[in-house]
Amino acid sequence: MTETASAGQPRHIALAATLADEIGAAAYPVGGRFPTEADLRARFGVGRHTVREALKILTEQGLIGRRRKTGTVVLAARPVSHYAHSLRDLKGLLDFAESTVLDIRYESFVSTADRAPDELAGLPDKRWLRLAGVRRRRGDGQLLCWAEIYVPDRFAPEREGLRGSERAVYEQVMARHGLRLEYVEQSVTAVALPGPIAALLAADPESPALRVVRRYVAHTGATFELSQNLYPAGRYSMRSLLRQRA
């Protein structure tokens, strides 16, 4: 390879594109070992920096990842889409629900004495309906995050209507109990992605992730939903608009 690709691309970008095409063509099967840095340097005649930058791009796209005692493996056949969330007001939450789909895998009641999020500990309700599963982009079905939703027992929606509904859970709760959404409290923290969840999301175990927790508060002051989403690195970003108070 020359200093830059024929189309004027830097070498590492051209190399990443070539390798991504090969992954998509099943030259390296999902779950299988990916060539080492030394193998790629020898094959393409490029330096260590070029190879490492190309591998970084493939990692950010969700195509490859490192695993203990295995090395670099192929995680997906095509790049994982990035979801950019523009959150200027509460309508942004509705937009998110409309543009994604929650595939509920687990549905049960838990108590605050169980392995529930710490955010539930200080709330008056002790029994919560827990819904958990994988959230995907509605348009292309790309894996986005692991989602968990907690609703107090007294506000639990009709469970037979949860699966397959296009309405967000918090909307169903408000409609059933005559609640108005007063505000949403949100926190974002960096965490390591647990192994079992990483496997469901085609991500690398213990890799960086974002944990987004939202608490939905009604006009009565009651918390009627708490949600937490775990996003593997590179799959989610949030844009907010902050204005100076008059």
CSV table of C-alpha atoms in Angstrom, one decimal, residues 11 18 34 63 68 78 84 108 182 190 235 246:
chain,number,residue,atom,x,y,z
A,11,ARG,CA,-3.7,4.3,4.7
A,18,THR,CA,-10.7,-3.4,2.9
A,34,PHE,CA,-9.2,-12.3,13.3
A,63,LEU,CA,-17.0,-5.6,13.9
A,68,ARG,CA,-9.4,-13.0,27.1
A,78,ARG,CA,-21.6,-5.5,9.3
A,84,ALA,CA,-27.5,9.9,17.9
A,108,SER,CA,-41.2,-10.5,36.5
A,182,GLU,CA,-43.9,16.3,35.2
A,190,ALA,CA,-19.4,5.0,32.2
A,235,ARG,CA,-23.4,3.0,19.6
A,246,ALA,CA,-33.6,34.8,31.8
